[in-house]
Coordinates of C-alpha atoms in Angstrom, one line a residue:
Chain A
M1 CA -3.6 -37.3 -68.8
S2 CA -2.2 -38.4 -65.8
L3 CA 1.3 -39.4 -65.9
L4 CA 0.7 -42.9 -64.0
E5 CA -2.7 -44.5 -64.3
L6 CA -3.7 -47.7 -62.9
D7 CA -7.1 -48.8 -64.2
Q8 CA -9.1 -51.6 -62.3
V9 CA -5.8 -53.5 -61.4
S10 CA -6.2 -56.8 -59.4
L11 CA -3.6 -59.2 -58.7
T12 CA -4.5 -62.6 -57.0
F13 CA -2.6 -65.6 -56.0
G14 CA -4.7 -68.3 -56.1
G15 CA -7.6 -67.3 -54.0
L16 CA -5.8 -64.5 -52.4
K17 CA -6.8 -60.9 -53.6
A18 CA -3.5 -59.1 -53.1
L19 CA -4.7 -56.1 -55.1
W20 CA -8.5 -55.9 -56.3
E21 CA -9.9 -53.5 -58.8
L22 CA -7.5 -50.9 -57.8
D23 CA -7.7 -47.1 -59.8
L24 CA -4.9 -45.2 -58.8
H25 CA -3.2 -42.1 -60.6
V26 CA -0.5 -39.8 -60.3
D27 CA -0.1 -36.6 -62.3
E28 CA 3.0 -34.8 -63.5
R29 CA 4.9 -33.2 -60.5
E30 CA 2.4 -34.4 -58.1
I31 CA 3.2 -36.3 -54.6
V32 CA 0.9 -39.0 -53.9
S33 CA 0.9 -40.9 -50.7
V34 CA -0.2 -44.5 -50.2
I35 CA -0.9 -45.5 -46.5
G36 CA -2.6 -48.7 -45.0
P37 CA -1.9 -51.2 -42.3
N38 CA 0.7 -54.0 -42.8
G39 CA -0.1 -56.3 -45.6
A40 CA -2.4 -53.8 -47.0
G41 CA -0.8 -54.2 -50.5
K42 CA 1.2 -51.2 -50.5
S43 CA 4.4 -52.7 -51.7
T44 CA 2.5 -54.9 -54.0
V45 CA 1.4 -51.7 -55.7
F46 CA 5.0 -51.0 -56.4
N47 CA 5.8 -54.3 -57.6
V48 CA 2.9 -54.4 -60.1
I49 CA 3.9 -50.7 -61.4
T50 CA 7.6 -51.9 -61.8
G51 CA 6.8 -55.2 -63.4
V52 CA 7.9 -57.5 -60.6
Y53 CA 4.3 -58.8 -61.0
R54 CA 2.1 -59.0 -63.9
P55 CA -1.6 -58.0 -62.9
T56 CA -4.2 -60.7 -63.3
A57 CA -6.5 -57.9 -64.5
G58 CA -6.6 -54.5 -65.4
D59 CA -4.0 -51.8 -67.2
I60 CA -1.3 -49.9 -66.2
R61 CA -0.4 -46.8 -68.4
F62 CA 2.5 -44.6 -68.0
A63 CA 2.7 -41.4 -70.2
G64 CA -0.2 -42.8 -72.1
D65 CA 1.2 -46.2 -73.2
S66 CA 0.6 -49.6 -71.3
I67 CA 3.2 -50.8 -69.5
V68 CA 1.7 -54.3 -68.6
G69 CA 4.2 -57.2 -69.5
L70 CA 7.2 -55.2 -70.0
R71 CA 10.0 -56.6 -68.2
P72 CA 11.3 -54.4 -65.0
H73 CA 14.4 -53.0 -67.0
R74 CA 12.3 -51.6 -69.6
I75 CA 10.0 -50.2 -67.3
T76 CA 12.8 -48.2 -65.5
S77 CA 14.1 -47.2 -68.9
R78 CA 10.7 -45.7 -69.6
G79 CA 11.0 -43.7 -66.7
I80 CA 10.0 -45.1 -63.5
A81 CA 12.6 -45.8 -60.6
R82 CA 12.0 -47.0 -57.0
T83 CA 13.6 -47.6 -53.8
F84 CA 13.0 -50.5 -51.5
Q85 CA 11.7 -50.9 -48.4
S86 CA 14.5 -53.2 -47.1
L87 CA 17.5 -51.5 -48.5
R88 CA 19.0 -53.1 -51.4
L89 CA 22.3 -51.1 -52.1
F90 CA 25.4 -52.8 -53.8
L91 CA 27.0 -52.7 -50.2
N92 CA 30.5 -53.9 -51.7
M93 CA 30.6 -50.9 -54.1
S94 CA 31.7 -47.4 -53.2
V95 CA 28.8 -44.7 -52.8
K96 CA 29.7 -43.2 -56.2
E97 CA 29.6 -46.5 -57.9
N98 CA 26.3 -47.3 -56.2
V99 CA 24.7 -44.3 -58.2
K100 CA 26.7 -44.6 -61.4
S101 CA 25.2 -48.3 -61.5
A102 CA 21.8 -46.9 -62.3
T103 CA 23.2 -45.4 -65.6
Y104 CA 24.2 -48.7 -67.1
G105 CA 21.1 -49.1 -68.8
H106 CA 21.3 -46.2 -71.0
T107 CA 25.2 -46.0 -71.6
K108 CA 26.2 -46.7 -75.1
A109 CA 29.8 -47.3 -75.4
S110 CA 30.7 -50.8 -76.4
P111 CA 33.3 -52.9 -74.5
P112 CA 36.1 -52.3 -76.9
E113 CA 35.2 -48.4 -76.7
S114 CA 35.6 -48.8 -72.8
I115 CA 38.6 -50.8 -72.8
L116 CA 40.4 -48.6 -75.2
R117 CA 39.2 -45.5 -73.5
L118 CA 37.9 -44.1 -76.9
P119 CA 36.3 -40.6 -77.1
R120 CA 32.6 -41.9 -76.7
A121 CA 33.6 -43.8 -73.8
R122 CA 35.6 -41.3 -72.2
R123 CA 32.7 -38.6 -72.8
E124 CA 30.2 -41.0 -71.4
E125 CA 32.1 -41.7 -68.3
R126 CA 32.7 -38.0 -67.7
E127 CA 28.9 -37.4 -67.9
V128 CA 28.0 -40.2 -65.6
D129 CA 30.5 -39.0 -63.0
A130 CA 29.1 -35.6 -63.3
L131 CA 25.5 -36.9 -62.9
A132 CA 26.3 -38.8 -60.0
E133 CA 28.2 -36.0 -58.1
Q134 CA 25.4 -33.8 -58.9
L135 CA 22.7 -36.1 -57.4
L136 CA 24.8 -36.9 -54.3
A137 CA 25.4 -33.0 -53.8
F138 CA 21.5 -32.8 -53.6
F139 CA 21.7 -34.5 -50.1
G140 CA 23.8 -31.7 -48.9
D141 CA 27.0 -32.7 -46.8
R142 CA 25.4 -35.8 -45.8
L143 CA 26.7 -37.9 -48.7
Q144 CA 29.6 -35.5 -49.9
G145 CA 33.5 -35.5 -50.3
Y146 CA 35.4 -38.1 -48.6
R147 CA 32.3 -40.4 -48.5
W148 CA 32.1 -40.6 -52.2
D149 CA 34.6 -43.6 -52.3
Q150 CA 33.8 -45.3 -49.3
P151 CA 32.1 -48.7 -49.7
A152 CA 28.3 -48.3 -49.1
Y153 CA 28.2 -50.8 -46.1
S154 CA 30.3 -48.0 -44.1
L155 CA 27.3 -45.7 -44.4
S156 CA 24.8 -45.2 -41.6
Y157 CA 21.3 -46.5 -42.2
A158 CA 19.8 -42.9 -42.7
N159 CA 22.6 -42.3 -45.3
R160 CA 22.1 -45.7 -47.0
R161 CA 18.1 -44.8 -47.6
R162 CA 19.5 -41.6 -49.2
L163 CA 21.9 -43.1 -51.3
E164 CA 19.1 -45.4 -52.5
I165 CA 17.1 -42.4 -53.6
A166 CA 20.2 -41.0 -55.4
R167 CA 20.7 -44.2 -57.1
A168 CA 17.0 -44.4 -58.2
L169 CA 17.4 -40.7 -59.4
A170 CA 20.3 -41.7 -61.6
T171 CA 17.8 -43.7 -63.8
R172 CA 16.5 -40.2 -64.9
P173 CA 13.1 -41.1 -63.8
Q174 CA 9.8 -39.1 -64.5
L175 CA 8.1 -41.0 -61.6
L176 CA 9.7 -42.0 -58.2
L177 CA 8.6 -44.6 -56.1
L178 CA 9.6 -44.4 -52.5
D179 CA 8.9 -47.4 -50.5
E180 CA 9.0 -46.3 -46.8
P181 CA 11.8 -43.5 -47.2
A182 CA 11.6 -42.9 -43.4
A183 CA 11.6 -46.2 -42.0
G184 CA 14.1 -46.6 -38.9
M185 CA 15.1 -43.0 -39.1
N186 CA 14.9 -40.5 -35.9
P187 CA 12.5 -37.5 -35.8
R188 CA 15.0 -35.2 -37.1
E189 CA 16.0 -37.1 -40.1
T190 CA 12.4 -38.1 -40.8
H191 CA 11.9 -34.0 -41.0
E192 CA 14.6 -34.0 -43.5
V193 CA 13.3 -36.7 -45.7
T194 CA 9.9 -34.7 -45.6
E195 CA 11.7 -31.4 -47.2
L196 CA 13.8 -33.7 -49.3
I197 CA 10.6 -35.3 -51.1
V198 CA 9.4 -31.9 -51.8
R199 CA 12.7 -30.7 -53.1
L200 CA 13.0 -33.4 -55.3
R201 CA 9.7 -32.7 -56.8
D202 CA 10.2 -28.9 -56.6
E203 CA 13.7 -28.9 -58.2
L204 CA 14.1 -32.1 -60.4
G205 CA 10.5 -31.9 -61.6
V206 CA 9.7 -35.6 -60.7
A207 CA 6.4 -37.0 -59.6
I208 CA 6.6 -39.3 -56.6
L209 CA 4.2 -42.1 -55.3
V210 CA 5.4 -42.8 -51.7
I211 CA 4.5 -45.3 -49.2
E212 CA 5.2 -44.4 -45.7
H213 CA 3.8 -45.2 -42.3
D214 CA 5.0 -41.9 -40.6
M215 CA 2.1 -39.7 -40.9
H216 CA 4.3 -36.5 -40.3
V217 CA 5.8 -37.4 -43.6
V218 CA 2.6 -38.2 -45.3
A219 CA 1.0 -34.8 -43.8
G220 CA 4.1 -32.9 -44.6
C221 CA 4.5 -33.7 -48.2
S222 CA 1.6 -35.4 -50.0
E223 CA -0.9 -33.3 -52.4
R224 CA -3.0 -36.4 -52.1
V225 CA -3.4 -39.6 -49.9
V226 CA -4.6 -42.9 -51.0
A227 CA -5.6 -45.5 -48.2
L228 CA -5.3 -49.4 -48.9
D229 CA -6.6 -52.2 -46.8
H230 CA -6.7 -55.9 -47.9
G231 CA -5.8 -54.6 -51.6
V232 CA -8.8 -52.4 -51.9
K233 CA -8.6 -48.9 -52.0
I234 CA -11.1 -47.5 -48.9
A235 CA -10.3 -43.8 -49.1
E236 CA -8.6 -41.2 -51.2
G237 CA -8.3 -37.1 -50.8
S238 CA -6.1 -34.7 -48.9
Y239 CA -4.4 -35.8 -45.9
E240 CA -7.2 -34.4 -43.4
E241 CA -9.9 -36.2 -45.3
V242 CA -8.2 -39.5 -45.3
A243 CA -6.8 -39.4 -41.9
N244 CA -10.5 -38.8 -40.5
H245 CA -12.2 -41.0 -42.9
H246 CA -14.2 -43.8 -40.8
A247 CA -12.9 -46.7 -43.1
V248 CA -9.3 -45.6 -42.5
V249 CA -9.7 -45.3 -38.7
E250 CA -11.5 -48.6 -38.7
A251 CA -8.8 -50.4 -40.8
Y252 CA -6.0 -49.2 -38.3
L253 CA -7.7 -49.3 -35.1
G254 CA -10.8 -51.9 -35.6
R255 CA -14.4 -50.8 -35.4
D256 CA -15.5 -48.7 -32.4
P257 CA -16.7 -51.3 -30.0
E258 CA -19.8 -48.9 -29.2
A259 CA -20.8 -48.6 -32.7
L260 CA -20.2 -52.5 -33.2
A261 CA -22.8 -52.9 -30.2
E262 CA -25.2 -50.5 -32.0
S263 CA -25.2 -52.2 -35.4
Chain B
M1 CA 67.9 -76.1 -59.6
H2 CA 67.2 -77.0 -63.4
E3 CA 64.6 -79.6 -62.3
L4 CA 63.1 -77.0 -60.0
L5 CA 62.7 -74.5 -62.8
Q6 CA 61.2 -77.0 -65.4
T7 CA 58.8 -78.1 -62.6
T8 CA 57.8 -74.5 -62.3
V9 CA 57.4 -74.1 -66.0
N10 CA 55.2 -77.2 -66.3
G11 CA 53.0 -76.3 -63.3
L12 CA 52.6 -72.8 -64.7
T13 CA 51.3 -74.3 -68.0
T14 CA 48.6 -76.6 -66.4
G15 CA 47.9 -73.8 -63.9
C16 CA 47.0 -71.5 -66.8
L17 CA 44.7 -74.0 -67.8
Y18 CA 42.8 -74.4 -64.5
A19 CA 43.0 -70.9 -64.0
L20 CA 40.9 -70.1 -67.4
I21 CA 38.4 -73.0 -66.3
A22 CA 38.2 -71.6 -62.9
L23 CA 37.4 -68.3 -64.0
G24 CA 34.2 -69.4 -65.7
Y25 CA 33.3 -71.4 -62.6
S26 CA 33.9 -68.3 -60.3
M27 CA 32.0 -65.8 -62.7
V28 CA 29.0 -68.0 -62.8
Y29 CA 29.2 -68.6 -59.2
G30 CA 29.3 -65.0 -58.7
I31 CA 26.4 -64.0 -60.6
L32 CA 23.9 -66.9 -60.0
K33 CA 25.3 -68.5 -56.8
L34 CA 25.3 -71.7 -58.7
L35 CA 28.2 -74.3 -58.9
N36 CA 28.0 -74.9 -62.5
F37 CA 29.2 -78.8 -62.7
A38 CA 28.7 -78.9 -66.3
H39 CA 31.6 -76.3 -66.7
G40 CA 34.4 -78.8 -66.9
D41 CA 32.6 -80.7 -69.8
L42 CA 32.4 -77.6 -71.7
Y43 CA 36.2 -77.6 -71.6
M44 CA 36.0 -81.1 -73.0
V45 CA 33.6 -79.8 -76.0
G46 CA 36.5 -77.0 -76.7
A47 CA 38.8 -80.0 -76.8
Y48 CA 36.7 -81.7 -79.3
I49 CA 36.1 -78.9 -81.6
G50 CA 39.9 -78.3 -81.8
Y51 CA 40.5 -81.7 -82.8
F52 CA 38.0 -81.6 -85.6
V53 CA 39.3 -78.3 -86.8
I54 CA 42.7 -80.2 -87.4
Q55 CA 41.0 -83.2 -88.9
W56 CA 39.0 -80.8 -91.1
F57 CA 42.2 -78.8 -92.3
G58 CA 43.7 -82.2 -93.7
G59 CA 44.7 -83.9 -90.3
P60 CA 48.0 -83.7 -88.2
N61 CA 49.9 -85.2 -91.0
A62 CA 49.1 -83.1 -93.8
V63 CA 48.0 -79.8 -92.6
S64 CA 46.6 -77.7 -95.5
I65 CA 46.9 -74.2 -94.4
P66 CA 49.7 -72.5 -92.2
V67 CA 49.9 -73.7 -88.5
P68 CA 49.4 -70.3 -86.9
L69 CA 46.4 -69.9 -88.8
L70 CA 45.2 -73.5 -88.0
L71 CA 45.7 -72.5 -84.3
A72 CA 43.9 -69.5 -84.5
I73 CA 41.1 -71.2 -86.1
M74 CA 40.9 -73.8 -83.7
V75 CA 41.0 -71.1 -80.7
L76 CA 38.3 -69.0 -82.3
L77 CA 35.8 -71.9 -83.2
A78 CA 36.2 -73.3 -79.7
A79 CA 35.6 -69.9 -78.2
V80 CA 32.5 -69.0 -80.1
G81 CA 31.0 -72.6 -80.1
V82 CA 31.6 -73.3 -76.5
G83 CA 30.4 -70.0 -75.6
V84 CA 27.3 -70.3 -77.4
L85 CA 26.7 -73.8 -76.0
G86 CA 27.2 -72.3 -72.7
M87 CA 24.6 -69.6 -73.3
A88 CA 22.2 -72.3 -74.4
I89 CA 22.5 -74.4 -71.3
E90 CA 22.0 -71.2 -69.4
R91 CA 18.7 -70.3 -71.2
F92 CA 17.1 -73.7 -71.4
A93 CA 18.3 -75.5 -68.2
Y94 CA 19.3 -72.7 -65.5
R95 CA 17.0 -69.7 -66.6
P96 CA 13.8 -71.5 -65.9
L97 CA 15.1 -72.4 -62.3
R98 CA 16.5 -69.0 -61.5
D99 CA 14.0 -68.2 -58.8
A100 CA 13.8 -72.1 -57.5
P101 CA 15.5 -73.2 -54.4
R102 CA 19.4 -73.3 -55.1
I103 CA 19.5 -77.1 -54.9
A104 CA 17.5 -77.6 -58.2
P105 CA 19.7 -75.8 -60.4
L106 CA 22.9 -77.6 -58.9
I107 CA 21.2 -81.1 -59.6
T108 CA 20.3 -79.9 -63.0
A109 CA 24.2 -78.7 -63.5
L110 CA 25.0 -82.3 -62.7
G111 CA 22.5 -83.5 -65.4
V112 CA 24.0 -81.3 -68.0
S113 CA 27.2 -82.6 -67.3
F114 CA 26.2 -86.2 -67.9
V115 CA 24.1 -85.1 -71.2
L116 CA 27.4 -83.3 -72.4
E117 CA 29.5 -86.3 -71.6
N118 CA 27.2 -89.0 -73.0
T119 CA 26.2 -86.9 -76.1
V120 CA 30.0 -86.8 -77.0
L121 CA 30.3 -90.5 -76.4
L122 CA 27.2 -91.4 -78.4
L123 CA 28.6 -89.1 -81.4
F124 CA 32.4 -89.7 -81.3
G125 CA 32.9 -92.7 -79.1
G126 CA 34.7 -93.6 -75.9
F127 CA 38.1 -93.9 -77.0
T128 CA 40.9 -91.7 -76.6
R129 CA 41.9 -89.2 -79.2
S130 CA 45.1 -87.4 -80.0
Y131 CA 45.9 -84.2 -81.5
S132 CA 49.3 -85.5 -82.4
T133 CA 50.7 -82.1 -81.8
P134 CA 54.2 -83.2 -82.6
T135 CA 53.8 -83.8 -86.0
F136 CA 52.7 -80.3 -87.0
I137 CA 54.4 -78.2 -83.9
S138 CA 58.1 -79.6 -83.4
F139 CA 58.9 -80.3 -79.8
N140 CA 62.0 -78.4 -80.7
S141 CA 60.2 -75.0 -81.6
G142 CA 60.1 -72.7 -78.6
I143 CA 62.8 -71.3 -76.2
T144 CA 65.4 -72.7 -74.0
L145 CA 66.3 -70.5 -71.0
D146 CA 69.5 -71.5 -69.0
G147 CA 68.6 -75.1 -69.9
V148 CA 65.0 -74.7 -69.0
R149 CA 62.8 -75.8 -72.2
I150 CA 59.6 -74.1 -72.9
D151 CA 58.1 -75.3 -76.0
S152 CA 56.1 -73.3 -78.3
V153 CA 52.7 -74.8 -77.2
E154 CA 53.5 -73.8 -73.6
L155 CA 54.5 -70.4 -74.9
M156 CA 51.0 -70.3 -76.7
I157 CA 49.3 -71.1 -73.3
F158 CA 51.0 -68.5 -71.4
G159 CA 50.4 -65.8 -73.9
L160 CA 47.1 -66.5 -74.6
S161 CA 45.9 -67.0 -71.1
F162 CA 47.3 -63.9 -69.7
A163 CA 45.8 -62.2 -72.5
M164 CA 42.5 -63.4 -71.9
M165 CA 42.7 -62.8 -68.2
Y166 CA 44.0 -59.3 -68.5
G167 CA 41.3 -58.6 -71.2
L168 CA 38.6 -60.0 -68.8
H169 CA 39.9 -57.9 -65.7
Q170 CA 39.5 -54.7 -68.1
L171 CA 36.0 -56.0 -69.2
V172 CA 35.0 -56.3 -65.5
Q173 CA 36.3 -53.0 -64.5
R174 CA 36.1 -50.6 -67.2
T175 CA 32.8 -51.7 -69.4
T176 CA 29.2 -51.3 -68.8
L177 CA 28.8 -55.0 -69.2
G178 CA 31.4 -55.7 -66.6
K179 CA 30.0 -53.2 -64.1
S180 CA 26.5 -54.8 -64.8
M181 CA 28.0 -58.1 -64.2
R182 CA 29.0 -56.6 -60.7
A183 CA 25.5 -54.9 -60.0
V184 CA 23.6 -58.3 -61.0
A185 CA 26.1 -60.3 -58.8
S186 CA 25.5 -57.9 -55.8
D187 CA 21.7 -57.9 -56.1
R188 CA 19.9 -59.0 -59.0
E189 CA 16.4 -57.6 -58.6
A190 CA 18.0 -54.3 -57.4
A191 CA 19.9 -54.3 -60.6
E192 CA 16.8 -54.8 -62.6
M193 CA 15.0 -52.0 -61.3
L194 CA 17.8 -49.6 -62.2
G195 CA 17.4 -50.5 -65.9
I196 CA 20.2 -53.3 -66.1
N197 CA 19.2 -56.0 -68.5
V198 CA 19.6 -59.0 -66.0
D199 CA 18.9 -61.8 -68.6
R200 CA 21.5 -60.4 -71.2
T201 CA 24.0 -59.7 -68.6
I202 CA 23.7 -63.5 -67.2
A203 CA 23.7 -64.8 -70.7
L204 CA 27.0 -63.0 -71.5
T205 CA 28.7 -64.1 -68.4
F206 CA 28.0 -67.6 -69.3
F207 CA 29.0 -66.8 -73.1
I208 CA 32.5 -65.4 -71.8
G209 CA 33.0 -68.1 -69.1
S210 CA 32.3 -71.0 -71.2
A211 CA 34.5 -69.3 -74.1
M212 CA 37.3 -69.2 -71.8
A213 CA 37.0 -73.0 -70.9
G214 CA 36.6 -73.9 -74.7
V215 CA 40.0 -72.1 -75.3
A216 CA 41.2 -74.1 -72.5
G217 CA 40.3 -77.2 -73.8
V218 CA 41.9 -76.6 -77.3
M219 CA 45.2 -75.9 -75.4
S220 CA 45.1 -78.7 -73.2
G221 CA 44.6 -80.9 -76.4
L222 CA 47.6 -79.1 -77.9
A223 CA 49.8 -79.9 -74.7
F224 CA 48.6 -83.1 -73.4
N225 CA 47.6 -85.0 -76.7
Q226 CA 44.8 -86.9 -75.1
I227 CA 41.2 -86.2 -75.2
S228 CA 38.1 -88.3 -74.5
N229 CA 34.5 -87.4 -73.4
T230 CA 35.5 -87.8 -69.6
I231 CA 38.4 -85.5 -69.5
G232 CA 36.2 -82.7 -68.3
F233 CA 35.1 -84.3 -65.1
L234 CA 38.7 -84.1 -63.4
A235 CA 39.7 -81.0 -64.9
G236 CA 36.3 -79.4 -63.9
L237 CA 37.1 -80.6 -60.4
K238 CA 40.7 -79.3 -60.3
A239 CA 39.3 -76.1 -61.6
F240 CA 36.7 -76.0 -58.8
T241 CA 39.3 -76.7 -56.2
A242 CA 41.3 -73.6 -57.7
A243 CA 38.4 -71.2 -57.5
V244 CA 37.7 -72.3 -54.1
V245 CA 41.3 -71.9 -53.1
G246 CA 41.4 -68.7 -54.6
G247 CA 38.3 -67.4 -53.5
I248 CA 35.1 -68.0 -55.4
G249 CA 33.3 -65.1 -56.7
S250 CA 36.9 -63.2 -57.2
I251 CA 38.3 -63.1 -61.0
A252 CA 42.1 -62.4 -59.3
G253 CA 41.4 -65.4 -56.9
S254 CA 40.5 -67.7 -59.4
M255 CA 43.8 -66.7 -61.5
I256 CA 46.0 -67.2 -58.6
G257 CA 44.1 -70.4 -57.3
G258 CA 44.6 -71.8 -60.9
L259 CA 48.4 -71.2 -60.9
L260 CA 48.5 -72.6 -57.5
I261 CA 46.9 -75.9 -58.1
G262 CA 48.9 -76.2 -61.3
L263 CA 52.3 -75.7 -59.3
C264 CA 50.8 -78.0 -56.5
E265 CA 50.4 -80.7 -59.0
S266 CA 53.8 -80.6 -60.9
F267 CA 55.7 -80.4 -57.7
S268 CA 54.0 -83.2 -56.0
A269 CA 54.5 -85.3 -59.2
S270 CA 58.3 -84.3 -59.5
Y271 CA 59.1 -84.6 -55.7
V272 CA 56.7 -86.8 -54.1
S273 CA 54.9 -89.3 -56.6
S274 CA 52.4 -88.5 -59.4
E275 CA 50.0 -91.0 -57.8
Y276 CA 49.7 -88.7 -54.8
T277 CA 48.9 -85.6 -57.1
D278 CA 45.0 -85.8 -56.8
L279 CA 45.3 -86.7 -53.0
I280 CA 47.6 -83.6 -52.7
V281 CA 45.3 -81.3 -54.8
F282 CA 42.0 -82.4 -53.1
G283 CA 43.6 -82.3 -49.8
I284 CA 44.2 -78.7 -50.2
L285 CA 40.6 -78.2 -51.2
I286 CA 39.6 -79.8 -47.7
A287 CA 42.2 -77.7 -45.9
T288 CA 41.0 -74.5 -47.6
M289 CA 37.3 -75.3 -46.6
L290 CA 38.2 -76.1 -42.9
L291 CA 40.9 -73.4 -42.4
R292 CA 39.7 -70.5 -44.9
P293 CA 36.6 -71.0 -46.4
T294 CA 36.5 -67.6 -48.1
G295 CA 39.8 -68.6 -50.0
I296 CA 42.8 -66.5 -50.6
L297 CA 41.1 -63.4 -51.9
G298 CA 37.2 -64.3 -51.1
Q299 CA 35.2 -61.6 -49.1
K300 CA 33.0 -62.4 -46.3
A301 CA 29.6 -62.5 -47.5
L302 CA 28.0 -59.3 -46.3
Q303 CA 24.7 -60.0 -44.5
K304 CA 21.8 -57.7 -46.0
V305 CA 19.9 -55.6 -43.4

């Protein structure tokens, strides 16, 4: 059984088919990339998985149970976390507070306990603190030390992307959805992201579904690649298979004029 | 000197009430970016709840239970009753419009304000009612410091207001609920994706903000002895001014703004003319808007990348 299964999922807005009869699965500890031209429906896939949109048809199962119709915070607490294509950090909070904010869905201390600093609240606070530090440490010296208490808006663009990943991990997911983690990064940073994605899987054991335009990242980390165009899956397989698939080439570059003339 | 101190005490008393109302304004604005114009009317409903509690326990001339107990029941019932009313308003009037353009909930808020004012008018009539506080709390109770009188109602207002503001500050800084409120205020969709129950967080924000307005209503009834279905309008506008002057969205700012507006009012009444009070207060609102739109403690809105 796969960790995540999309079974004939469709999403339509009026006559527009944003997704059409999409089958997609992610196994445990697997890294799958979703590629496709702009407007192909990649981010829409994330939005139906996380409950922002409810699919018009089809079923989405996570760890065997249907998650269709659950509200986003419920889906998160089942074990799916995501980052956003356009960064959505809490810019006025410190780096560490950003990471800790992802634990509020599962802390148990009541307001009086927290205000009076009773034992359970203190213990939880220590645990949350330790978790945040441990996750930030994952990014090497990038998000270390003095930066913890800096407001998030003081971070560079690349570090904001890293922080978003750290924050998503603090929800303790089994499946991590990364929406263009390398967007706006230089080649060196892009290479680091590729390594990071593999490390996240190897060391934390999470499965990862990643949307990415940068083919170095896609080639460097994915075990399987799924190509979408106009909300429909047009190819699936290893990176080489998909990258050379005629439908994918066509979706990105248009039809070969000579072939067009012959047909 | 004596008059100066007395004016200050009076100003701080009304200032505390404005601060309590302003806090609810500010919290709701912070989390939904909605100016909840019905907020002043919640204060009015609180004042009516307090009034009917007094009637229930024998009326002001023949209170059947010890006065401190009566006051505690008034405050508690107003807090819970108005808090629940605020939650209901959020649930049925604002939540369906959460993703609508911001003008829609704003106009709805004006509508809710009319509904509350006119419901109270229909149920209880348009005439002014009085708590008749002096008949069960003597004016001479309280303390005199250096010739400055602080009566026991004023003492209660100071004590309760500061306790509630301190409690709110602790709640926001320390508890998961408070931190969730900050996260939702910062980015609702991101907060939801991090496992925070957004609906619940917003509902509780309305409960807390409304409960404070309810308590302010009871205390103003005790202090000023005049309630009617329209008192919420002006109090709401003044509290709005306080929230803007202090920096809307900021909790400490609302407290400072509230106290400042209260002081302005009492000083202009004592030293200028009570007829100019509102002119001066709303002049300050306009000046703030022109010169420092973010208010005393407000932060510049950060642009999202």
